């Protein structure tokens, strides 16, 4: 299978997951870039940031049009993550590939376990103080900058528990946070001179954006809990393979 076709297929599948689940789908972008398209871990996390920024900004526009974005709250939350995202993005370019791969495997496994954990959507959110909200924003920024993932699986629960947003609004607002953090991490990596394979990144990103729209339609036909469980189990398998690869 040609590289272009692989990029289109991988991007489409990840976009489908993003559209269907609302968050967490982009965590598969890094392993797809490494194992299917031959990127190094450092190059894959940088390319993933580009993909995450584009898809998040596109989804943000749709959520904003529906009134599901709290701009002030999201801006404050994102501001706490800008410096950590820049610092982590700079650090990631200087670490051995095995360390990046192992760290990503751990985060992917945690994301999968969070998806498998039952939740109560009707439980009212319990807002916390500004210190906790700032800490959550800083942590999300560090994860985004270091591993090149959007962090929707972290951002949405943080906005619900630390800020007190309802789930639908938290999803829309998280896209603002993710977009800002991804741009900050990309800025930190701009001077690393790592080659960007636009012939792969561009079709991958385009397919992910288009796939996200199909994912919304898929979510209307299949129970969200079923989709989430399937995705989480697949993500656990990917995390295990990456950890084995890092420890070899």
mmCIF file of N, CA and C in Angstrom, residues 17-131:
data_model
loop_
_atom_site.group_PDB
_atom_site.id
_atom_site.type_symbol
_atom_site.label_atom_id
_atom_site.label_comp_id
_atom_site.label_asym_id
_atom_site.label_seq_id
_atom_site.Cartn_x
_atom_site.Cartn_y
_atom_site.Cartn_z
ATOM 1 N N UNK A 17 -12.865 8.275 14.697
ATOM 2 C CA UNK A 17 -12.868 8.104 16.153
ATOM 3 C C UNK A 17 -13.100 9.434 16.857
ATOM 4 N N UNK A 18 -12.469 10.484 16.364
ATOM 5 C CA UNK A 18 -12.642 11.810 16.954
ATOM 6 C C UNK A 18 -14.092 12.270 16.863
ATOM 7 N N UNK A 19 -14.673 12.105 15.676
ATOM 8 C CA UNK A 19 -16.048 12.549 15.488
ATOM 9 C C UNK A 19 -17.041 11.740 16.294
ATOM 10 N N UNK A 20 -16.790 10.450 16.429
ATOM 11 C CA UNK A 20 -17.730 9.580 17.130
ATOM 12 C C UNK A 20 -17.626 9.705 18.637
ATOM 13 N N UNK A 21 -16.405 9.907 19.144
ATOM 14 C CA UNK A 21 -16.185 9.886 20.593
ATOM 15 C C UNK A 21 -16.093 11.271 21.200
ATOM 16 N N UNK A 22 -15.785 12.280 20.375
ATOM 17 C CA UNK A 22 -15.673 13.640 20.888
ATOM 18 C C UNK A 22 -14.359 13.940 21.560
ATOM 19 N N UNK A 23 -13.521 12.972 21.797
ATOM 20 C CA UNK A 23 -12.236 13.204 22.438
ATOM 21 C C UNK A 23 -11.499 11.895 22.593
ATOM 22 N N UNK A 24 -10.165 11.950 22.543
ATOM 23 C CA UNK A 24 -9.371 10.746 22.707
ATOM 24 C C UNK A 24 -8.931 10.108 21.406
ATOM 25 N N UNK A 25 -9.633 10.390 20.306
ATOM 26 C CA UNK A 25 -9.293 9.754 19.042
ATOM 27 C C UNK A 25 -7.916 10.104 18.531
ATOM 28 N N UNK A 26 -7.474 11.331 18.797
ATOM 29 C CA UNK A 26 -6.187 11.772 18.251
ATOM 30 C C UNK A 26 -5.006 11.062 18.888
ATOM 31 N N UNK A 27 -5.236 10.350 19.991
ATOM 32 C CA UNK A 27 -4.135 9.658 20.643
ATOM 33 C C UNK A 27 -3.581 8.546 19.751
ATOM 34 N N UNK A 28 -4.352 8.109 18.767
ATOM 35 C CA UNK A 28 -3.870 7.089 17.830
ATOM 36 C C UNK A 28 -3.026 7.662 16.700
ATOM 37 N N UNK A 29 -2.977 8.987 16.565
ATOM 38 C CA UNK A 29 -2.224 9.588 15.468
ATOM 39 C C UNK A 29 -0.741 9.288 15.576
ATOM 40 N N UNK A 30 -0.168 9.377 16.779
ATOM 41 C CA UNK A 30 1.264 9.149 16.951
ATOM 42 C C UNK A 30 1.668 7.720 16.598
ATOM 43 N N UNK A 31 1.015 6.677 17.164
ATOM 44 C CA UNK A 31 1.401 5.329 16.750
ATOM 45 C C UNK A 31 1.180 5.053 15.265
ATOM 46 N N UNK A 32 0.147 5.649 14.678
ATOM 47 C CA UNK A 32 -0.074 5.461 13.241
ATOM 48 C C UNK A 32 1.076 6.058 12.431
ATOM 49 N N UNK A 33 1.522 7.242 12.829
ATOM 50 C CA UNK A 33 2.632 7.896 12.120
ATOM 51 C C UNK A 33 3.934 7.121 12.292
ATOM 52 N N UNK A 34 4.131 6.515 13.459
ATOM 53 C CA UNK A 34 5.376 5.775 13.718
ATOM 54 C C UNK A 34 5.380 4.432 13.004
ATOM 55 N N UNK A 35 4.337 3.632 13.225
ATOM 56 C CA UNK A 35 4.366 2.238 12.789
ATOM 57 C C UNK A 35 3.826 2.013 11.377
ATOM 58 N N UNK A 36 2.984 2.914 10.902
ATOM 59 C CA UNK A 36 2.462 2.760 9.543
ATOM 60 C C UNK A 36 3.203 3.621 8.526
ATOM 61 N N UNK A 37 3.667 4.796 8.970
ATOM 62 C CA UNK A 37 4.212 5.760 8.016
ATOM 63 C C UNK A 37 5.702 6.043 8.227
ATOM 64 N N UNK A 38 6.332 5.349 9.170
ATOM 65 C CA UNK A 38 7.783 5.405 9.299
ATOM 66 C C UNK A 38 8.360 6.649 9.940
ATOM 67 N N UNK A 39 7.575 7.420 10.679
ATOM 68 C CA UNK A 39 8.082 8.606 11.364
ATOM 69 C C UNK A 39 8.877 8.188 12.601
ATOM 70 N N UNK A 40 9.877 8.992 12.973
ATOM 71 C CA UNK A 40 10.516 8.819 14.269
ATOM 72 C C UNK A 40 9.550 9.321 15.345
ATOM 73 N N UNK A 41 9.723 8.885 16.605
ATOM 74 C CA UNK A 41 8.825 9.388 17.656
ATOM 75 C C UNK A 41 8.792 10.905 17.755
ATOM 76 N N UNK A 42 9.954 11.570 17.641
ATOM 77 C CA UNK A 42 9.985 13.035 17.733
ATOM 78 C C UNK A 42 9.235 13.674 16.569
ATOM 79 N N UNK A 43 9.467 13.161 15.362
ATOM 80 C CA UNK A 43 8.774 13.700 14.184
ATOM 81 C C UNK A 43 7.280 13.402 14.242
ATOM 82 N N UNK A 44 6.919 12.232 14.785
ATOM 83 C CA UNK A 44 5.509 11.851 14.869
ATOM 84 C C UNK A 44 4.747 12.756 15.832
ATOM 85 N N UNK A 45 5.363 13.087 16.977
ATOM 86 C CA UNK A 45 4.666 13.956 17.924
ATOM 87 C C UNK A 45 4.507 15.368 17.366
ATOM 88 N N UNK A 46 5.495 15.839 16.595
ATOM 89 C CA UNK A 46 5.366 17.159 15.968
ATOM 90 C C UNK A 46 4.270 17.146 14.907
ATOM 91 N N UNK A 47 4.284 16.118 14.055
ATOM 92 C CA UNK A 47 3.256 16.008 13.020
ATOM 93 C C UNK A 47 1.873 15.868 13.638
ATOM 94 N N UNK A 48 1.794 15.124 14.743
ATOM 95 C CA UNK A 48 0.515 14.952 15.421
ATOM 96 C C UNK A 48 -0.029 16.279 15.933
ATOM 97 N N UNK A 49 0.856 17.157 16.397
ATOM 98 C CA UNK A 49 0.411 18.474 16.852
ATOM 99 C C UNK A 49 -0.235 19.265 15.717
ATOM 100 N N UNK A 50 0.324 19.153 14.521
ATOM 101 C CA UNK A 50 -0.260 19.832 13.359
ATOM 102 C C UNK A 50 -1.655 19.275 13.071
ATOM 103 N N UNK A 51 -1.757 17.949 13.103
ATOM 104 C CA UNK A 51 -3.032 17.289 12.831
ATOM 105 C C UNK A 51 -4.063 17.655 13.900
ATOM 106 N N UNK A 52 -3.624 17.618 15.166
ATOM 107 C CA UNK A 52 -4.526 17.940 16.279
ATOM 108 C C UNK A 52 -4.994 19.394 16.195
ATOM 109 N N UNK A 53 -4.070 20.310 15.875
ATOM 110 C CA UNK A 53 -4.437 21.726 15.781
ATOM 111 C C UNK A 53 -5.500 21.940 14.709
ATOM 112 N N UNK A 54 -5.290 21.349 13.546
ATOM 113 C CA UNK A 54 -6.223 21.543 12.433
ATOM 114 C C UNK A 54 -7.589 20.943 12.730
ATOM 115 N N UNK A 55 -7.612 19.716 13.246
ATOM 116 C CA UNK A 55 -8.895 19.064 13.509
ATOM 117 C C UNK A 55 -9.627 19.738 14.683
ATOM 118 N N UNK A 56 -8.876 20.144 15.706
ATOM 119 C CA UNK A 56 -9.504 20.797 16.857
ATOM 120 C C UNK A 56 -10.088 22.152 16.473
ATOM 121 N N UNK A 57 -9.346 22.920 15.669
ATOM 122 C CA UNK A 57 -9.835 24.230 15.248
ATOM 123 C C UNK A 57 -11.093 24.091 14.398
ATOM 124 N N UNK A 58 -11.132 23.073 13.544
ATOM 125 C CA UNK A 58 -12.312 22.830 12.718
ATOM 126 C C UNK A 58 -13.517 22.470 13.585
ATOM 127 N N UNK A 59 -13.292 21.554 14.546
ATOM 128 C CA UNK A 59 -14.384 21.152 15.443
ATOM 129 C C UNK A 59 -14.803 22.300 16.352
ATOM 130 N N UNK A 60 -13.838 23.143 16.750
ATOM 131 C CA UNK A 60 -14.143 24.299 17.604
ATOM 132 C C UNK A 60 -15.139 25.227 16.917
ATOM 133 N N UNK A 61 -14.947 25.430 15.632
ATOM 134 C CA UNK A 61 -15.853 26.306 14.871
ATOM 135 C C UNK A 61 -17.284 25.760 14.923
ATOM 136 N N UNK A 62 -17.412 24.433 14.763
ATOM 137 C CA UNK A 62 -18.753 23.832 14.781
ATOM 138 C C UNK A 62 -19.390 23.957 16.157
ATOM 139 N N UNK A 63 -18.612 23.735 17.208
ATOM 140 C CA UNK A 63 -19.157 23.822 18.567
ATOM 141 C C UNK A 63 -19.483 25.268 18.938
ATOM 142 N N UNK A 64 -18.661 26.203 18.475
ATOM 143 C CA UNK A 64 -18.917 27.623 18.762
ATOM 144 C C UNK A 64 -20.214 28.070 18.110
ATOM 145 N N UNK A 65 -20.462 27.575 16.895
ATOM 146 C CA UNK A 65 -21.700 27.934 16.195
ATOM 147 C C UNK A 65 -22.927 27.428 16.944
ATOM 148 N N UNK A 66 -22.752 26.353 17.734
ATOM 149 C CA UNK A 66 -23.864 25.806 18.522
ATOM 150 C C UNK A 66 -23.939 26.409 19.915
ATOM 151 N N UNK A 67 -23.019 27.327 20.222
ATOM 152 C CA UNK A 67 -23.023 27.985 21.529
ATOM 153 C C UNK A 67 -22.462 27.151 22.654
ATOM 154 N N UNK A 68 -21.629 26.160 22.332
ATOM 155 C CA UNK A 68 -21.103 25.251 23.352
ATOM 156 C C UNK A 68 -19.665 25.549 23.745
ATOM 157 N N UNK A 69 -19.222 26.787 23.588
ATOM 158 C CA UNK A 69 -17.861 27.170 23.971
ATOM 159 C C UNK A 69 -17.935 28.327 24.959
ATOM 160 N N UNK A 70 -17.282 28.177 26.111
ATOM 161 C CA UNK A 70 -17.153 29.262 27.078
ATOM 162 C C UNK A 70 -15.778 29.890 26.866
ATOM 163 N N UNK A 71 -15.758 30.979 26.119
ATOM 164 C CA UNK A 71 -14.486 31.538 25.645
ATOM 165 C C UNK A 71 -13.598 32.017 26.793
ATOM 166 N N UNK A 72 -14.175 32.724 27.747
ATOM 167 C CA UNK A 72 -13.371 33.255 28.851
ATOM 168 C C UNK A 72 -12.789 32.126 29.701
ATOM 169 N N UNK A 73 -13.628 31.165 30.044
ATOM 170 C CA UNK A 73 -13.171 30.031 30.841
ATOM 171 C C UNK A 73 -12.088 29.249 30.111
ATOM 172 N N UNK A 74 -12.340 28.971 28.824
ATOM 173 C CA UNK A 74 -11.365 28.225 28.036
ATOM 174 C C UNK A 74 -10.053 28.968 27.885
ATOM 175 N N UNK A 75 -10.121 30.295 27.702
ATOM 176 C CA UNK A 75 -8.902 31.094 27.544
ATOM 177 C C UNK A 75 -8.070 31.082 28.826
ATOM 178 N N UNK A 76 -8.732 31.185 29.975
ATOM 179 C CA UNK A 76 -8.011 31.155 31.248
ATOM 180 C C UNK A 76 -7.388 29.782 31.488
ATOM 181 N N UNK A 77 -8.139 28.739 31.180
ATOM 182 C CA UNK A 77 -7.648 27.372 31.346
ATOM 183 C C UNK A 77 -6.459 27.124 30.418
ATOM 184 N N UNK A 78 -6.587 27.587 29.170
ATOM 185 C CA UNK A 78 -5.506 27.405 28.203
ATOM 186 C C UNK A 78 -4.263 28.200 28.577
ATOM 187 N N UNK A 79 -4.466 29.408 29.131
ATOM 188 C CA UNK A 79 -3.328 30.261 29.502
ATOM 189 C C UNK A 79 -2.419 29.562 30.500
ATOM 190 N N UNK A 80 -3.016 28.782 31.410
ATOM 191 C CA UNK A 80 -2.225 28.062 32.401
ATOM 192 C C UNK A 80 -1.362 26.974 31.764
ATOM 193 N N UNK A 81 -1.755 26.530 30.563
ATOM 194 C CA UNK A 81 -1.020 25.445 29.921
ATOM 195 C C UNK A 81 -0.021 25.878 28.866
ATOM 196 N N UNK A 82 0.032 27.183 28.535
ATOM 197 C CA UNK A 82 0.902 27.621 27.439
ATOM 198 C C UNK A 82 2.383 27.390 27.760
ATOM 199 N N UNK A 83 2.842 27.904 28.904
ATOM 200 C CA UNK A 83 4.257 27.743 29.259
ATOM 201 C C UNK A 83 4.641 26.270 29.446
ATOM 202 N N UNK A 84 3.829 25.465 30.164
ATOM 203 C CA UNK A 84 4.154 24.035 30.236
ATOM 204 C C UNK A 84 4.190 23.358 28.870
ATOM 205 N N UNK A 85 3.293 23.763 27.966
ATOM 206 C CA UNK A 85 3.291 23.165 26.629
ATOM 207 C C UNK A 85 4.579 23.503 25.881
ATOM 208 N N UNK A 86 5.031 24.755 26.003
ATOM 209 C CA UNK A 86 6.267 25.172 25.344
ATOM 210 C C UNK A 86 7.464 24.433 25.937
ATOM 211 N N UNK A 87 7.532 24.368 27.279
ATOM 212 C CA UNK A 87 8.652 23.699 27.941
ATOM 213 C C UNK A 87 8.685 22.211 27.605
ATOM 214 N N UNK A 88 7.514 21.563 27.652
ATOM 215 C CA UNK A 88 7.456 20.130 27.362
ATOM 216 C C UNK A 88 7.742 19.854 25.895
ATOM 217 N N UNK A 89 7.267 20.737 25.008
ATOM 218 C CA UNK A 89 7.544 20.565 23.587
ATOM 219 C C UNK A 89 9.025 20.665 23.278
ATOM 220 N N UNK A 90 9.722 21.578 23.946
ATOM 221 C CA UNK A 90 11.170 21.708 23.773
ATOM 222 C C UNK A 90 11.894 20.481 24.306
ATOM 223 N N UNK A 91 11.473 20.004 25.483
ATOM 224 C CA UNK A 91 12.105 18.840 26.103
ATOM 225 C C UNK A 91 11.948 17.592 25.244
ATOM 226 N N UNK A 92 10.771 17.429 24.643
ATOM 227 C CA UNK A 92 10.484 16.218 23.873
ATOM 228 C C UNK A 92 11.447 16.030 22.701
ATOM 229 N N UNK A 93 11.929 17.111 22.132
ATOM 230 C CA UNK A 93 12.835 17.003 20.983
ATOM 231 C C UNK A 93 14.236 16.579 21.396
ATOM 232 N N UNK A 94 14.521 16.553 22.695
ATOM 233 C CA UNK A 94 15.868 16.239 23.176
ATOM 234 C C UNK A 94 15.972 14.885 23.856
ATOM 235 N N UNK A 95 14.872 14.158 23.929
ATOM 236 C CA UNK A 95 14.868 12.878 24.623
ATOM 237 C C UNK A 95 15.043 11.719 23.646
ATOM 238 N N UNK A 96 15.605 10.586 24.117
ATOM 239 C CA UNK A 96 15.733 9.398 23.257
ATOM 240 C C UNK A 96 14.374 8.907 22.786
ATOM 241 N N UNK A 97 14.372 8.280 21.626
ATOM 242 C CA UNK A 97 13.112 7.796 21.047
ATOM 243 C C UNK A 97 12.413 6.807 21.970
ATOM 244 N N UNK A 98 13.185 5.938 22.637
ATOM 245 C CA UNK A 98 12.579 4.922 23.507
ATOM 246 C C UNK A 98 11.838 5.561 24.670
ATOM 247 N N UNK A 99 12.371 6.658 25.200
ATOM 248 C CA UNK A 99 11.725 7.347 26.320
ATOM 249 C C UNK A 99 10.393 7.943 25.866
ATOM 250 N N UNK A 100 10.390 8.590 24.704
ATOM 251 C CA UNK A 100 9.152 9.166 24.175
ATOM 252 C C UNK A 100 8.109 8.085 23.916
ATOM 253 N N UNK A 101 8.552 6.966 23.334
ATOM 254 C CA UNK A 101 7.630 5.877 23.021
ATOM 255 C C UNK A 101 7.026 5.295 24.288
ATOM 256 N N UNK A 102 7.867 5.076 25.323
ATOM 257 C CA UNK A 102 7.362 4.523 26.585
ATOM 258 C C UNK A 102 6.395 5.493 27.263
ATOM 259 N N UNK A 103 6.737 6.782 27.272
ATOM 260 C CA UNK A 103 5.865 7.777 27.891
ATOM 261 C C UNK A 103 4.523 7.831 27.183
ATOM 262 N N UNK A 104 4.557 7.770 25.864
ATOM 263 C CA UNK A 104 3.312 7.807 25.105
ATOM 264 C C UNK A 104 2.469 6.568 25.403
ATOM 265 N N UNK A 105 3.124 5.398 25.508
ATOM 266 C CA UNK A 105 2.394 4.165 25.798
ATOM 267 C C UNK A 105 1.667 4.262 27.134
ATOM 268 N N UNK A 106 2.316 4.849 28.138
ATOM 269 C CA UNK A 106 1.701 4.992 29.459
ATOM 270 C C UNK A 106 0.480 5.910 29.381
ATOM 271 N N UNK A 107 0.625 7.057 28.705
ATOM 272 C CA UNK A 107 -0.499 7.994 28.588
ATOM 273 C C UNK A 107 -1.647 7.360 27.802
ATOM 274 N N UNK A 108 -1.321 6.620 26.736
ATOM 275 C CA UNK A 108 -2.359 5.954 25.943
ATOM 276 C C UNK A 108 -3.110 4.936 26.790
ATOM 277 N N UNK A 109 -2.391 4.184 27.625
ATOM 278 C CA UNK A 109 -3.034 3.195 28.486
ATOM 279 C C UNK A 109 -3.940 3.875 29.505
ATOM 280 N N UNK A 110 -3.482 4.993 30.074
ATOM 281 C CA UNK A 110 -4.313 5.739 31.032
ATOM 282 C C UNK A 110 -5.577 6.271 30.361
ATOM 283 N N UNK A 111 -5.417 6.746 29.108
ATOM 284 C CA UNK A 111 -6.586 7.234 28.372
ATOM 285 C C UNK A 111 -7.598 6.111 28.151
ATOM 286 N N UNK A 112 -7.089 4.923 27.790
ATOM 287 C CA UNK A 112 -7.979 3.783 27.560
ATOM 288 C C UNK A 112 -8.698 3.369 28.834
ATOM 289 N N UNK A 113 -7.970 3.341 29.954
ATOM 290 C CA UNK A 113 -8.582 2.958 31.228
ATOM 291 C C UNK A 113 -9.637 3.966 31.666
ATOM 292 N N UNK A 114 -9.390 5.255 31.387
ATOM 293 C CA UNK A 114 -10.391 6.269 31.723
ATOM 294 C C UNK A 114 -11.659 6.056 30.891
ATOM 295 N N UNK A 115 -11.489 5.689 29.619
ATOM 296 C CA UNK A 115 -12.654 5.451 28.766
ATOM 297 C C UNK A 115 -13.458 4.232 29.234
ATOM 298 N N UNK A 116 -12.752 3.234 29.781
ATOM 299 C CA UNK A 116 -13.432 2.025 30.222
ATOM 300 C C UNK A 116 -14.127 2.205 31.566
ATOM 301 N N UNK A 117 -13.745 3.244 32.309
ATOM 302 C CA UNK A 117 -14.340 3.486 33.614
ATOM 303 C C UNK A 117 -15.760 4.000 33.454
ATOM 304 N N UNK A 118 -16.727 3.372 34.112
ATOM 305 C CA UNK A 118 -18.115 3.865 33.990
ATOM 306 C C UNK A 118 -18.246 5.254 34.595
ATOM 307 N N UNK A 119 -19.073 6.074 33.968
ATOM 308 C CA UNK A 119 -19.301 7.430 34.466
ATOM 309 C C UNK A 119 -20.793 7.692 34.588
ATOM 310 N N UNK A 120 -21.116 8.677 35.379
ATOM 311 C CA UNK A 120 -22.525 9.058 35.582
ATOM 312 C C UNK A 120 -22.744 10.436 34.963
ATOM 313 N N UNK A 121 -23.295 10.480 33.728
ATOM 314 C CA UNK A 121 -23.465 11.763 33.061
ATOM 315 C C UNK A 121 -24.446 12.687 33.754
ATOM 316 N N UNK A 122 -25.300 12.126 34.635
ATOM 317 C CA UNK A 122 -26.294 12.958 35.302
ATOM 318 C C UNK A 122 -25.796 13.546 36.629
ATOM 319 N N UNK A 123 -24.599 13.115 37.053
ATOM 320 C CA UNK A 123 -24.073 13.649 38.307
ATOM 321 C C UNK A 123 -23.692 15.110 38.119
ATOM 322 N N UNK A 124 -24.175 16.010 38.977
ATOM 323 C CA UNK A 124 -23.852 17.426 38.809
ATOM 324 C C UNK A 124 -22.375 17.689 39.040
ATOM 325 N N UNK A 125 -21.756 18.587 38.232
ATOM 326 C CA UNK A 125 -20.350 18.879 38.411
ATOM 327 C C UNK A 125 -20.095 19.593 39.733
ATOM 328 N N UNK A 126 -18.905 19.353 40.267
ATOM 329 C CA UNK A 126 -18.522 19.997 41.526
ATOM 330 C C UNK A 126 -17.345 20.923 41.255
ATOM 331 N N UNK A 127 -17.613 22.197 41.041
ATOM 332 C CA UNK A 127 -16.540 23.115 40.705
ATOM 333 C C UNK A 127 -15.526 23.240 41.827
ATOM 334 N N UNK A 128 -14.244 23.351 41.436
ATOM 335 C CA UNK A 128 -13.169 23.507 42.404
ATOM 336 C C UNK A 128 -12.631 24.923 42.312
ATOM 337 N N UNK A 129 -11.649 25.220 43.169
ATOM 338 C CA UNK A 129 -11.077 26.553 43.203
ATOM 339 C C UNK A 129 -10.165 26.832 42.037
ATOM 340 N N UNK A 130 -9.708 28.100 41.906
ATOM 341 C CA UNK A 130 -8.854 28.486 40.787
ATOM 342 C C UNK A 130 -7.504 27.788 40.778
ATOM 343 N N UNK A 131 -6.994 27.412 41.966
ATOM 344 C CA UNK A 131 -5.694 26.731 42.025
ATOM 345 C C UNK A 131 -5.762 25.377 41.342
#
